[in-house]
């Protein structure tokens, strides 16, 4: 975990709904087109902290632990804590945006850690 900005907002705990923007690369930070990104989504990605999802896998969720609202972290996530044996399939059949068993590099920005500012988006 590389802490770029600690943030000054609320500190969420496991079980809290949080909202974050993220970008995922496979060849290093800011290396080419991101394999996945929430930046172009209408709203930040939301999930319950401590309950990983397909788009916010275990390593990302663990990397978000202890982040304050407004925080920015860079994570180097090993394949087994990212997309594992399944990889991250792309939009075309048989094409992966993240190949199986690939380490990933993640920029994670905590947009709402409990203030509720993203609830209405």
Coordinates of C-alpha atoms in Angstrom, one line a residue:
X1 CA 0.0 0.0 0.0
X2 CA 1.3 3.4 -1.0
X3 CA -0.5 6.2 0.8
X4 CA -0.6 9.3 -1.4
X5 CA -3.2 11.2 0.5
X6 CA -4.5 10.3 3.9
X7 CA -7.8 12.2 3.5
X8 CA -9.5 14.1 6.3
X9 CA -13.1 12.8 6.2
X10 CA -14.8 10.0 8.1
X11 CA -13.0 6.7 8.7
X12 CA -15.3 3.8 7.6
X13 CA -15.4 0.5 9.4
X14 CA -16.3 -3.0 8.2
X15 CA -20.0 -3.1 7.3
X16 CA -20.2 0.5 6.2
X17 CA -21.2 1.3 2.6
X18 CA -18.4 3.2 0.9
X19 CA -17.9 4.8 -2.5
X20 CA -14.6 4.9 -4.3
X21 CA -13.2 5.6 -7.7
X22 CA -10.5 3.3 -9.0
X23 CA -8.3 2.5 -12.0
X24 CA -6.7 -0.9 -12.6
X25 CA -3.6 -1.6 -14.7
X26 CA -1.6 -4.8 -15.4
X27 CA 1.8 -3.4 -16.4
X28 CA 2.4 -0.8 -13.7
X29 CA 0.7 2.4 -12.6
X30 CA -0.6 4.6 -15.4
X31 CA 0.8 2.1 -17.9
X32 CA -1.5 2.3 -20.9
X33 CA -5.2 2.0 -20.9
X34 CA -6.7 0.9 -17.6
X35 CA -8.1 -2.7 -17.6
X36 CA -11.0 -1.4 -15.5
X37 CA -11.9 2.0 -14.2
X38 CA -14.9 3.6 -12.4
X39 CA -13.8 7.1 -13.4
X40 CA -16.2 7.2 -16.4
X41 CA -19.1 5.8 -14.4
X42 CA -21.9 8.2 -13.5
X43 CA -21.1 7.6 -9.8
X44 CA -18.2 6.1 -7.8
X45 CA -18.4 2.4 -7.2
X46 CA -20.1 1.4 -4.0
X47 CA -19.8 -1.7 -1.8
X48 CA -19.9 -2.7 1.8
X49 CA -16.4 -2.5 3.3
X50 CA -15.3 -6.0 4.3
X51 CA -17.5 -7.7 1.7
X52 CA -15.5 -8.0 -1.5
X53 CA -17.3 -8.1 -4.8
X54 CA -16.3 -9.2 -8.3
X55 CA -15.3 -5.6 -9.3
X56 CA -13.8 -4.9 -5.8
X57 CA -12.0 -8.1 -5.0
X58 CA -10.4 -9.1 -1.7
X59 CA -7.1 -7.3 -2.3
X60 CA -8.8 -4.0 -3.2
X61 CA -11.2 -4.3 -0.2
X62 CA -8.3 -5.0 2.1
X63 CA -6.4 -2.1 0.6
X64 CA -9.3 0.2 1.4
X65 CA -9.3 -0.7 5.1
X66 CA -8.2 2.2 7.2
X67 CA -8.8 4.8 4.4
X68 CA -10.4 8.1 5.3
X69 CA -12.8 9.8 3.0
X70 CA -10.7 11.9 0.5
X71 CA -7.8 9.4 0.8
X72 CA -5.9 8.1 -2.2
X73 CA -3.9 4.9 -2.2
X74 CA -1.9 2.9 -4.7
X75 CA -2.1 -0.8 -4.3
X76 CA 0.0 -3.6 -5.8
X77 CA -2.4 -6.5 -5.6
X78 CA -1.1 -10.1 -6.2
X79 CA -3.2 -12.2 -8.6
X80 CA -4.7 -14.4 -5.9
X81 CA -6.2 -11.4 -4.1
X82 CA -7.2 -9.7 -7.4
X83 CA -9.0 -11.7 -10.2
X84 CA -7.2 -15.0 -9.6
X85 CA -7.6 -17.9 -11.9
X86 CA -10.7 -16.3 -13.5
X87 CA -9.0 -13.1 -14.7
X88 CA -11.3 -10.2 -15.7
X89 CA -13.0 -11.0 -18.9
X90 CA -13.5 -8.2 -21.4
X91 CA -16.5 -7.4 -23.5
X92 CA -15.5 -9.7 -26.4
X93 CA -15.7 -13.5 -26.0
X94 CA -12.4 -15.0 -25.0
X95 CA -10.6 -11.6 -24.6
X96 CA -9.5 -10.7 -21.1
X97 CA -8.8 -7.2 -19.8
X98 CA -6.9 -8.8 -17.0
X99 CA -5.5 -12.3 -17.9
X100 CA -5.9 -15.1 -15.3
X101 CA -3.2 -15.1 -12.6
X102 CA -2.1 -11.5 -13.2
X103 CA -0.9 -9.1 -10.5
X104 CA -2.6 -5.7 -10.8
X105 CA -1.8 -2.1 -9.9
X106 CA -4.7 0.0 -8.5
X107 CA -5.3 3.6 -7.9
X108 CA -8.1 3.8 -5.2
X109 CA -9.7 7.1 -4.2
X110 CA -12.2 7.0 -1.3
X111 CA -15.0 9.4 -2.3
X112 CA -17.4 8.7 0.5
X113 CA -16.4 7.0 3.7
X114 CA -19.5 7.7 5.6
X115 CA -20.4 11.4 5.0
X116 CA -23.3 10.3 2.8
X117 CA -22.3 12.7 0.0
X118 CA -22.6 10.0 -2.6
X119 CA -25.9 8.5 -1.4
X120 CA -28.0 10.6 -3.7
X121 CA -25.8 10.3 -6.9

